[in-house]
Coordinates of C-alpha atoms in Angstrom, one line a residue:
X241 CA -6.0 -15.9 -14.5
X242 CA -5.5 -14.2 -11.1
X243 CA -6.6 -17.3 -9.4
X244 CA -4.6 -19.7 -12.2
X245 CA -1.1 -19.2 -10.5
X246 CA -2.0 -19.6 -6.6
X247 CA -3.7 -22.5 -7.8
X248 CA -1.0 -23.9 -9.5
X249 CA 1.4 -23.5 -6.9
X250 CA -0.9 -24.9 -4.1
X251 CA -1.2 -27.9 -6.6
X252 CA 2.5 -28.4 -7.0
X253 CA 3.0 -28.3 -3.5
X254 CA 0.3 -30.4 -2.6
X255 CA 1.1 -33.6 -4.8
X256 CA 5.3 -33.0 -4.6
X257 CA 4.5 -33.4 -0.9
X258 CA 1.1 -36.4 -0.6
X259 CA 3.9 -38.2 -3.1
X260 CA 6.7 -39.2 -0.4
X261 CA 3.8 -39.0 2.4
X262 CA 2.2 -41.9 0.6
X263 CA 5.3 -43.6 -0.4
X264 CA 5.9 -44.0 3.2
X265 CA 2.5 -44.9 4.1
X266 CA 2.8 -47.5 1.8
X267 CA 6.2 -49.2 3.6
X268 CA 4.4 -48.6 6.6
X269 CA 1.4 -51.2 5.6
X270 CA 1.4 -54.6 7.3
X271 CA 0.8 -57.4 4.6
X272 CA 1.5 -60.3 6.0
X273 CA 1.3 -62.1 9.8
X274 CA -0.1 -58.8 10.9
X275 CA -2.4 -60.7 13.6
X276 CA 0.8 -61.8 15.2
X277 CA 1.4 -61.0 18.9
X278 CA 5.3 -60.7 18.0
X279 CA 5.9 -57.3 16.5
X280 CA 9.2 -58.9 14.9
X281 CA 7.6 -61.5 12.5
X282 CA 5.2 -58.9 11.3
X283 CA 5.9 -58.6 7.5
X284 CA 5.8 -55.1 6.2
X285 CA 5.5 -53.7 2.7
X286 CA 9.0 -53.4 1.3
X287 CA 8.5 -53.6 -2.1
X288 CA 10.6 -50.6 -4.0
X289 CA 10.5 -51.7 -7.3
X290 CA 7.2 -52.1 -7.0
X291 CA 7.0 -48.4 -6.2
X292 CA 9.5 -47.6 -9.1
X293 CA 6.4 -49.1 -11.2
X294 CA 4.1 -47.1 -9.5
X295 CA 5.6 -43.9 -10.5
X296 CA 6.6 -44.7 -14.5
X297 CA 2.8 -45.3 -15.1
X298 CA 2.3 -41.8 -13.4
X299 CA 4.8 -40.5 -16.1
X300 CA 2.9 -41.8 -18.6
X301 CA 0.0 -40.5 -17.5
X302 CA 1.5 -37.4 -19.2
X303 CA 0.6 -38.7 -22.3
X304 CA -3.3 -38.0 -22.0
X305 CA -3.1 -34.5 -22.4
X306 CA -1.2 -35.3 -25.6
X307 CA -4.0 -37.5 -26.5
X308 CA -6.9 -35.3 -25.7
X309 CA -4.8 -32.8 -28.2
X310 CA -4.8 -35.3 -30.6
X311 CA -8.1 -36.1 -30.5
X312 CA -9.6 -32.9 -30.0
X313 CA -8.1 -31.5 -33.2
X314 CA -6.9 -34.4 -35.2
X315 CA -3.2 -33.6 -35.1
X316 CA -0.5 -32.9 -32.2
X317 CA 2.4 -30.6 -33.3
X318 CA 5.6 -30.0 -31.0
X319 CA 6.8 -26.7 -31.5
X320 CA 8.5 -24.9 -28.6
X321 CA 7.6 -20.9 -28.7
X322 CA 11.1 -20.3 -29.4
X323 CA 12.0 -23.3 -31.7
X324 CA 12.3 -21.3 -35.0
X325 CA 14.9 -18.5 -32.5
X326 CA 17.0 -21.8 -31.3
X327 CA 16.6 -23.9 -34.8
X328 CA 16.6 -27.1 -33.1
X329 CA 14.9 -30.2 -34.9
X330 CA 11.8 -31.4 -34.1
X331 CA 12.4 -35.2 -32.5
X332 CA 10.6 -37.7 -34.3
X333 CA 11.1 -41.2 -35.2
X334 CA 13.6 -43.4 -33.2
X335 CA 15.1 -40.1 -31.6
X336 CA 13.0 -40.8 -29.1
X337 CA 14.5 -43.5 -27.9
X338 CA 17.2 -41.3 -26.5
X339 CA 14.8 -40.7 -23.6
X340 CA 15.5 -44.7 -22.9
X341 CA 18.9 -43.2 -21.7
X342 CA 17.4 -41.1 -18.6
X343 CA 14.7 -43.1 -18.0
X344 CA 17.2 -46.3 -16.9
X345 CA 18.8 -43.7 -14.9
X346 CA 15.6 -42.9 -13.3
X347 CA 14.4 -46.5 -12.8
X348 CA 18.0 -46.9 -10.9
X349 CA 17.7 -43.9 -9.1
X350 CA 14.1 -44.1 -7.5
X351 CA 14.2 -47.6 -6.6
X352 CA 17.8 -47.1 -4.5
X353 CA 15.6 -44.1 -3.1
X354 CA 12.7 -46.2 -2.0
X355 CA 14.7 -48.8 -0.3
X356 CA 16.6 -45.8 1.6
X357 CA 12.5 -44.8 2.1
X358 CA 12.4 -48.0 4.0
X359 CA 15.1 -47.3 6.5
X360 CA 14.7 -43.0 7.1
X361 CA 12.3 -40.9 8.2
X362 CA 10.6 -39.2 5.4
X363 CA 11.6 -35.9 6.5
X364 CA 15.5 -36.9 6.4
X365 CA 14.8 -38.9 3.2
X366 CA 13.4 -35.7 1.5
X367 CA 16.7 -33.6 2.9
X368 CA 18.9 -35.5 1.6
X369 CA 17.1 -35.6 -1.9
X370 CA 18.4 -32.0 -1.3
X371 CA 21.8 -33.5 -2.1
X372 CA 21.3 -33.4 -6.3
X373 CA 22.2 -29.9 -6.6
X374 CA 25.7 -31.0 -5.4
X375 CA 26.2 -33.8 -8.1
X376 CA 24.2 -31.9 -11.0
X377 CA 26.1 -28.9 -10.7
X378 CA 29.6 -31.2 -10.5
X379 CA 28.5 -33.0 -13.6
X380 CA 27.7 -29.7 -15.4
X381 CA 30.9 -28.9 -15.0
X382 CA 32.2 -32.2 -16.6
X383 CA 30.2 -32.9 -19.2
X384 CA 27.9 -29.7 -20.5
X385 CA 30.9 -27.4 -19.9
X386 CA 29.3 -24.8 -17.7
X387 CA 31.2 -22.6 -15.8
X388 CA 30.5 -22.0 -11.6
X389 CA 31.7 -18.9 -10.0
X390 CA 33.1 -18.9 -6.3
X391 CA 29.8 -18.4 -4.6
X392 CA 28.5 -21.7 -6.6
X393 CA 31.5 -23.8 -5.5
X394 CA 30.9 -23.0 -2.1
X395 CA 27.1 -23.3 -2.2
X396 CA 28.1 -27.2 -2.7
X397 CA 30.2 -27.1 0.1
X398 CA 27.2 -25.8 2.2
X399 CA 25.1 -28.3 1.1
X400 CA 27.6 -31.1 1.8
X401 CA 27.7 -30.0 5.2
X402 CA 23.9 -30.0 5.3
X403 CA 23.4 -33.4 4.1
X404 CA 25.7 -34.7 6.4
X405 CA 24.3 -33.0 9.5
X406 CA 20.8 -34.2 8.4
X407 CA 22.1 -37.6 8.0
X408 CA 24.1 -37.6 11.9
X409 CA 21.0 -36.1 13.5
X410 CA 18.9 -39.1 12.2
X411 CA 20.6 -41.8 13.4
X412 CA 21.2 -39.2 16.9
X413 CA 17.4 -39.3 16.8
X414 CA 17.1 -43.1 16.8
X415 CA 19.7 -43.7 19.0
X416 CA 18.2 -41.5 21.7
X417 CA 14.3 -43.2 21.2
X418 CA 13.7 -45.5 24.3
X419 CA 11.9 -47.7 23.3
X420 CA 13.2 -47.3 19.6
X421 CA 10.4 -45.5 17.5
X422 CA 8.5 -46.8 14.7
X423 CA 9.5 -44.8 11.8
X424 CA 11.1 -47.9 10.1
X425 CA 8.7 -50.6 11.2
X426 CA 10.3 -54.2 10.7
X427 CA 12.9 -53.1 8.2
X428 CA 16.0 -53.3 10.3
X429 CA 17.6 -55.9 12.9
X430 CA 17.3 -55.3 16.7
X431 CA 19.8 -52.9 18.0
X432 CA 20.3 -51.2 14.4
X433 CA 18.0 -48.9 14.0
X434 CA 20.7 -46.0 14.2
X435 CA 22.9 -47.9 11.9
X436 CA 20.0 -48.5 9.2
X437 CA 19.1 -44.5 9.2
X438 CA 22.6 -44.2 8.2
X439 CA 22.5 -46.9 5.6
X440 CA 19.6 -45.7 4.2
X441 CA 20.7 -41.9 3.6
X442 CA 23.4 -43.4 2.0
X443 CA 20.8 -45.4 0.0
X444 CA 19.5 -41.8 -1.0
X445 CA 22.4 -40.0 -1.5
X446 CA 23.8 -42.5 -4.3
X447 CA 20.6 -42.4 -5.6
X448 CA 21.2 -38.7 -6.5
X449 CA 24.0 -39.4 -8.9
X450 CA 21.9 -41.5 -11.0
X451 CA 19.3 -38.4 -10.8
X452 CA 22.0 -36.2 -11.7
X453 CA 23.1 -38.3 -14.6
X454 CA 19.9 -38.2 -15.5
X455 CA 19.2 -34.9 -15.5
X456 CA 22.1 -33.8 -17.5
X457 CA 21.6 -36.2 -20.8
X458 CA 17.9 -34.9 -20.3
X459 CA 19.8 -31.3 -20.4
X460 CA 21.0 -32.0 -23.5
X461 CA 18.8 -34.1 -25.5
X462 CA 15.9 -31.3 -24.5
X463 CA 19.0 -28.2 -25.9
X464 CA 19.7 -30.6 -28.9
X465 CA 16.1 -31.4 -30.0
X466 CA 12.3 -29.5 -30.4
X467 CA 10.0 -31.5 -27.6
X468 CA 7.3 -30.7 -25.4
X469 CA 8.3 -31.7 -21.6
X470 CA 5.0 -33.8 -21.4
X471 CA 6.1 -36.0 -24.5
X472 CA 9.6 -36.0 -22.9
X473 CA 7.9 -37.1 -19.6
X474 CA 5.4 -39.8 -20.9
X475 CA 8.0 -41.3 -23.1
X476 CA 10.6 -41.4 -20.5
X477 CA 7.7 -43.8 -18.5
X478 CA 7.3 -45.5 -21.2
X479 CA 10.8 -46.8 -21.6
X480 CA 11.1 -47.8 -18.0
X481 CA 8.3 -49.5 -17.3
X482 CA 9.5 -51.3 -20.6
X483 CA 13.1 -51.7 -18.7
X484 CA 11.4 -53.3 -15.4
X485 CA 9.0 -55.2 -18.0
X486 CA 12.2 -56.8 -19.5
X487 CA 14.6 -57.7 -16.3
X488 CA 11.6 -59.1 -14.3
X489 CA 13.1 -62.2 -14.9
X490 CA 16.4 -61.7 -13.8
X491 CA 15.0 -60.4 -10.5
X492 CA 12.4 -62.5 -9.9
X493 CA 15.3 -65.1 -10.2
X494 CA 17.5 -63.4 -7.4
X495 CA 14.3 -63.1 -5.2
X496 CA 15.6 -65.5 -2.6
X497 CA 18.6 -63.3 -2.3
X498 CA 16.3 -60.5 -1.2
X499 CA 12.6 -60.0 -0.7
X500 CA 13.1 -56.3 -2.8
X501 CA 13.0 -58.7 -6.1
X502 CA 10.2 -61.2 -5.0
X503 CA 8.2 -59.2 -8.0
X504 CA 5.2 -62.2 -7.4
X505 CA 5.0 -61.8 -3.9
X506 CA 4.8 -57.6 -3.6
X507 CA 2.1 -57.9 -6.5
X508 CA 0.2 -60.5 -4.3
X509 CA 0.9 -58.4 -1.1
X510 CA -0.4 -55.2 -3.0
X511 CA -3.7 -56.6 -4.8
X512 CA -5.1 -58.5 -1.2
X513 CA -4.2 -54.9 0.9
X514 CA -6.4 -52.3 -0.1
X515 CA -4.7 -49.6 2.0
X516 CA -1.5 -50.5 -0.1
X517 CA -3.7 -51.4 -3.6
X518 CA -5.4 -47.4 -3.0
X519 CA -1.8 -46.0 -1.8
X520 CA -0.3 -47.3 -5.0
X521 CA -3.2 -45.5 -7.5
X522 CA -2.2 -42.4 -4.9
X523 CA 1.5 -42.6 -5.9
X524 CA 0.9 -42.4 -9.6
X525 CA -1.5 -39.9 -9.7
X526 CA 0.4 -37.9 -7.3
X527 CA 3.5 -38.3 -9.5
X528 CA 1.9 -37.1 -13.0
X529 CA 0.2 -34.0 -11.8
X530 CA 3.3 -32.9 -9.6
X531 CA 4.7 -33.2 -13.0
X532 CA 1.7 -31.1 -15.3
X533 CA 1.2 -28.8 -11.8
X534 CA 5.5 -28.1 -11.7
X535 CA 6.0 -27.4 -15.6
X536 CA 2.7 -24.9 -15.9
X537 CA 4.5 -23.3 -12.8
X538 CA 8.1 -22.9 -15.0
X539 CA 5.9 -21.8 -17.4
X540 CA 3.4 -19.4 -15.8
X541 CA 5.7 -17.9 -13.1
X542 CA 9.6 -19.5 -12.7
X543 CA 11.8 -22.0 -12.2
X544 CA 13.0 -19.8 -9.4
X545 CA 9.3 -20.1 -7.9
X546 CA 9.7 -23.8 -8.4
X547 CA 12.7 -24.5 -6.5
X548 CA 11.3 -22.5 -3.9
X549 CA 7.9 -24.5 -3.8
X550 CA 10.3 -27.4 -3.7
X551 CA 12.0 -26.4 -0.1
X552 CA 8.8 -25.7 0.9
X553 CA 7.3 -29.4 0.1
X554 CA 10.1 -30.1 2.2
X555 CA 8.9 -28.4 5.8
X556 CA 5.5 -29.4 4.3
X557 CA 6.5 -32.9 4.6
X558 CA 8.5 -32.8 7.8
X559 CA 5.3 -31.2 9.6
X560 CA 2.6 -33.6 8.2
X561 CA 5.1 -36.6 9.7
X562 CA 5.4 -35.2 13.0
X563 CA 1.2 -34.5 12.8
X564 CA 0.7 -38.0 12.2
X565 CA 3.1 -39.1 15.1
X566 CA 5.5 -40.7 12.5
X567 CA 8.4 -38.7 13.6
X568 CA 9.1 -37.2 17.5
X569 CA 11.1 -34.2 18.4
X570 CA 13.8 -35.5 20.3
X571 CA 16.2 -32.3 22.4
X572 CA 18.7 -31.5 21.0
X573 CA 18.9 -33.6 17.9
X574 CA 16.0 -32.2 16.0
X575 CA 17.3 -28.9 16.7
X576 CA 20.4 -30.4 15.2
X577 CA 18.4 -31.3 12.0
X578 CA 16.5 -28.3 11.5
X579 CA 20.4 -26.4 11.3
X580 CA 21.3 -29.3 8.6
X581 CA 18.5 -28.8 6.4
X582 CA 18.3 -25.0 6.9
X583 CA 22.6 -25.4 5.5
X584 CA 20.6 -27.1 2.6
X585 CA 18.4 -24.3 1.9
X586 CA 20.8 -21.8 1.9
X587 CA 23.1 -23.4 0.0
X588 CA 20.3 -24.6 -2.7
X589 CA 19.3 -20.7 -2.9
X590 CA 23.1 -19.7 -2.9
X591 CA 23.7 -21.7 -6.2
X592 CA 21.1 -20.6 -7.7
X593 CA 21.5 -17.2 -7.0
X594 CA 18.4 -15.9 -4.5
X595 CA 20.4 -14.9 -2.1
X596 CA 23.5 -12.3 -2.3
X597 CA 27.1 -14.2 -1.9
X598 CA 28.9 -13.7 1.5
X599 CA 31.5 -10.6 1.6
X600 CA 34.3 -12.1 1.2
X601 CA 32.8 -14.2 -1.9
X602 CA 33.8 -12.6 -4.8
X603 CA 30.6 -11.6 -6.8
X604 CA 30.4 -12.7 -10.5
X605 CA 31.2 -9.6 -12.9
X606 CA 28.0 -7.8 -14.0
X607 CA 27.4 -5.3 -17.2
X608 CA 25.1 -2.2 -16.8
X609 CA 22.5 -2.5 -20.2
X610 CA 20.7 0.0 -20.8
X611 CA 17.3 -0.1 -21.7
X612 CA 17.8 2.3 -25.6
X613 CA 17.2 1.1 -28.5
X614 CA 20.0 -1.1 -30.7
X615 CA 20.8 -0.2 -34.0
X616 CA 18.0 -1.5 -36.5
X617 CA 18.4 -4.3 -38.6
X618 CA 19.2 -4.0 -42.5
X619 CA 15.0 -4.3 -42.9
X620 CA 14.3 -1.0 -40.6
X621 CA 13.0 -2.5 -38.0
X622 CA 14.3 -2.3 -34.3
X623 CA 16.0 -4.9 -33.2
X624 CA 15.2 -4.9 -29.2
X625 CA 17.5 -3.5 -26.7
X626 CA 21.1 -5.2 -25.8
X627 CA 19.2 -5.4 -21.9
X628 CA 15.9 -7.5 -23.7
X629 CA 18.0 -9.5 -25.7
X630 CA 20.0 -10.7 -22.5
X631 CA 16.9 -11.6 -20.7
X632 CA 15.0 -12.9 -23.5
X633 CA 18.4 -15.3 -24.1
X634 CA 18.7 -16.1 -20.3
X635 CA 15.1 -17.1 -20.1
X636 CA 15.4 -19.4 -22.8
X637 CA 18.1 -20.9 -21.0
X638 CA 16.7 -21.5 -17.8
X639 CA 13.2 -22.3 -19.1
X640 CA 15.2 -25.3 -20.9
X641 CA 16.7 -26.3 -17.7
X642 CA 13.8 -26.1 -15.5
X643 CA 11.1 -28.0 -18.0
X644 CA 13.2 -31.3 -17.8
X645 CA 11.3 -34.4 -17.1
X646 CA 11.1 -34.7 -13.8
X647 CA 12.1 -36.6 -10.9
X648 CA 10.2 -36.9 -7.6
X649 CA 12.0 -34.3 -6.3
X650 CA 13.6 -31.5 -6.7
X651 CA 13.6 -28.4 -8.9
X652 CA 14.8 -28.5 -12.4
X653 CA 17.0 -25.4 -12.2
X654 CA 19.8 -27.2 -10.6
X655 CA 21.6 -27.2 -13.6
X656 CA 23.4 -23.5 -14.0
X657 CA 22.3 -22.3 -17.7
X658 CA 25.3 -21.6 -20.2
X659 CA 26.1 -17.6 -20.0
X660 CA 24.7 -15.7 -23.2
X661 CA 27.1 -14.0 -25.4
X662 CA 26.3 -10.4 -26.8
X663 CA 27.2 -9.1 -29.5
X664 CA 30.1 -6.7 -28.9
X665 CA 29.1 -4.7 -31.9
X666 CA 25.8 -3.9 -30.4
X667 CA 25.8 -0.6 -28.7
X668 CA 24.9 -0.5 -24.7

């Protein structure tokens, strides 16, 4: 067991991070005219829906620990730990078709995230991923009710800020490359390569609505119904590779419009490359053990520790690019990203509470439990204490949060957990 958590954690940050790494590898493949003395006629893999693909069937791949349950002893039960505390129904039958909901949201989301792939470094594509705590916890707010205290509010504000100075130091960056770099090779028009880094965060940054979306009817199908966060997960797959399955035709019809929905030609382009064929196989396995690796660590540790894994894939990212001489330090604009994205950290830990609130923040009110013993119940036994009861409710509620089916990204305790309510009849 002592060597169970380090190695989870090592594996969640090893496949959140390989993930985008070989996403961008992948739009960084030549596939066609590659022999060609003219850099410009070179044909690139841009092929994001493609990608989207790529990832569902990873998802789904989080249906083979189900099946080795099933198998192994002839019946598969979901029931939470604390299922019979919260008394939610088990979700069977067409319920789970709900998950059909999110997963569209997903499919959106990830493939306006891969074309922004095509356009940013990957390092200022995963910042401004950072950007979903800003839109979750607006959307909390709207829909699930939650309530934010000052310090949250501002956190946002931070991580606007942060977002946008990531975004200006990219383009910056570009701008100032002589001859222009090849993070983005053959996705953008001569003289607009500072213009396309901007396009594509914005690419990114409207992609983390739909993420948030999807994250809060996750939210609350997970608080409304009993199911394990690999079913959740698999099914969620499932339904979009169902989705791209269905509207193939539609896009495949538009493909003259852009190359994105020439479905026949990126399957082509991926089956005679093997570097994008093995890069594709990379992405989906990638994707379903960041998911296993991600809920055993909500599980085993936090969803604190999970967020914080998450802001380290980040750096982990950004120092793997500029070790494979995909990204260059350019003075001062780097500098200038390094302050946008640490504004991102801080605000990201701010919301969620790891760090204290400025001075002149008011602090949310706190209650001093202590730790004796509550009145017994009518059967003699001890109920707990008023301080156990607290955690034991807030755990619940984060644990809920945090083991939503996931995204690429981020952490899953985004979304601020309902406050508990205590008995005032209990004696503190």
């Amino acid at each position: 067991m002592s060597l169970y958590v380090p190695f989870l954690v090592v594996g969640m940050l090893f496949t959140g991070s390989s993930n985008s790494l070989w996403t961008k590898f992948q739009d960084m493949q030549c596939v066609e005219n590659c022999n060609d003395p003219d850099p410009s006629k070179r044909i690139y893999y841009e092929q994001p829906v493609w990608q989207t693909v790529h990832m569902f069937v990873g998802e789904m791949g989080c249906f083979l620990p189900v099946l080795f349950s099933l198998i192994r002893h002839r019946s598969y039960r979901v029931v939470p730990s604390d299922a019979a505390k919260e008394e939610k129904p088990p979700m069977r039958g067409w319920k789970f078709f709900l998950f059909w909901l999110p997963a569209l949201c997903d499919l959106t989301a990830t493939t306006l995230m891969n074309i922004g792939l095509l356009y940013t470094p990957v390092s200022i594509y995963q910042m401004t991923r950072g950007a979903l705590v800003l839109f979750v916890g607006i959307l909390s707010v709207i829909f699930l009710k939650r309530r934010l205290h000052p310090h949250q509010w501002f956190a946002l504000v931070v991580v606007v800020m942060g977002v946008a100075i990531v975004g200006l130091s990219g383009s910056l960056t570009k701008q100032a490359l002589t001859p222009p770099g090849d993070l983005v090779p053959g996705s953008v028009e001569e003289g607009g390569n500072e213009v396309a880094v901007i396009v594509g965060v914005l690419f990114v940054l409207f992609a983390q609505i739909g993420t948030a979306i999807q994250f809060v009817l996750e939210e609350n199908i997970m608080a409304t119904y009993s199911v394990t966060p690999l079913v959740a997960v698999g099914f969620e797959g499932l339904f979009g590779l169902l989705t791209i399955i269905l509207v193939s035709p539609i896009l495949i019809h538009y493909k003259s419009k852009s190359d994105f929905f020439d479905l026949p030609r990126g399957l082509h382009q991926m089956i005679n490359n093997p570097l994008v064929l093995g890069s594709a196989f990379a992405i989906a396995t990638s994707i379903g053990f960041y998911n296993f690796f991600g809920m055993s660590v909500t599980r085993h540790i936090s969803a604190t520790m999970r967020s914080i894994i998450d802001t380290c894939r980040t750096i982990t990212i950004w120092l793997v690019s500029l070790g494979l001489g995909w990204e260059v330090l350019v003075w001062p604009w780097s500098l200038l990203q390094v302050f946008g994205f640490s504004l991102l950290v801080y605000g990201t830990f701010l919301f969620n509470s790891l760090i204290s609130p400025p001075p002149f923040l008011k602090a949310p009110a706190t209650v001093e439990y202590t730790a004796l013993p509550t009145d017994d119940d009518e059967d003699g036994h001890a109920r707990g204490t008023v301080i156990e009861d607290r955690e034991a409710v807030a755990g619940r509620s984060l644990d809920q949060t945090a083991a939503l089916p996931a995204d690429v990204g981020m952490g899953f305790d985004v979304i601020p957990p309902p406050i508990p309510k205590v008995d005032p009849e209990r004696r503190d």
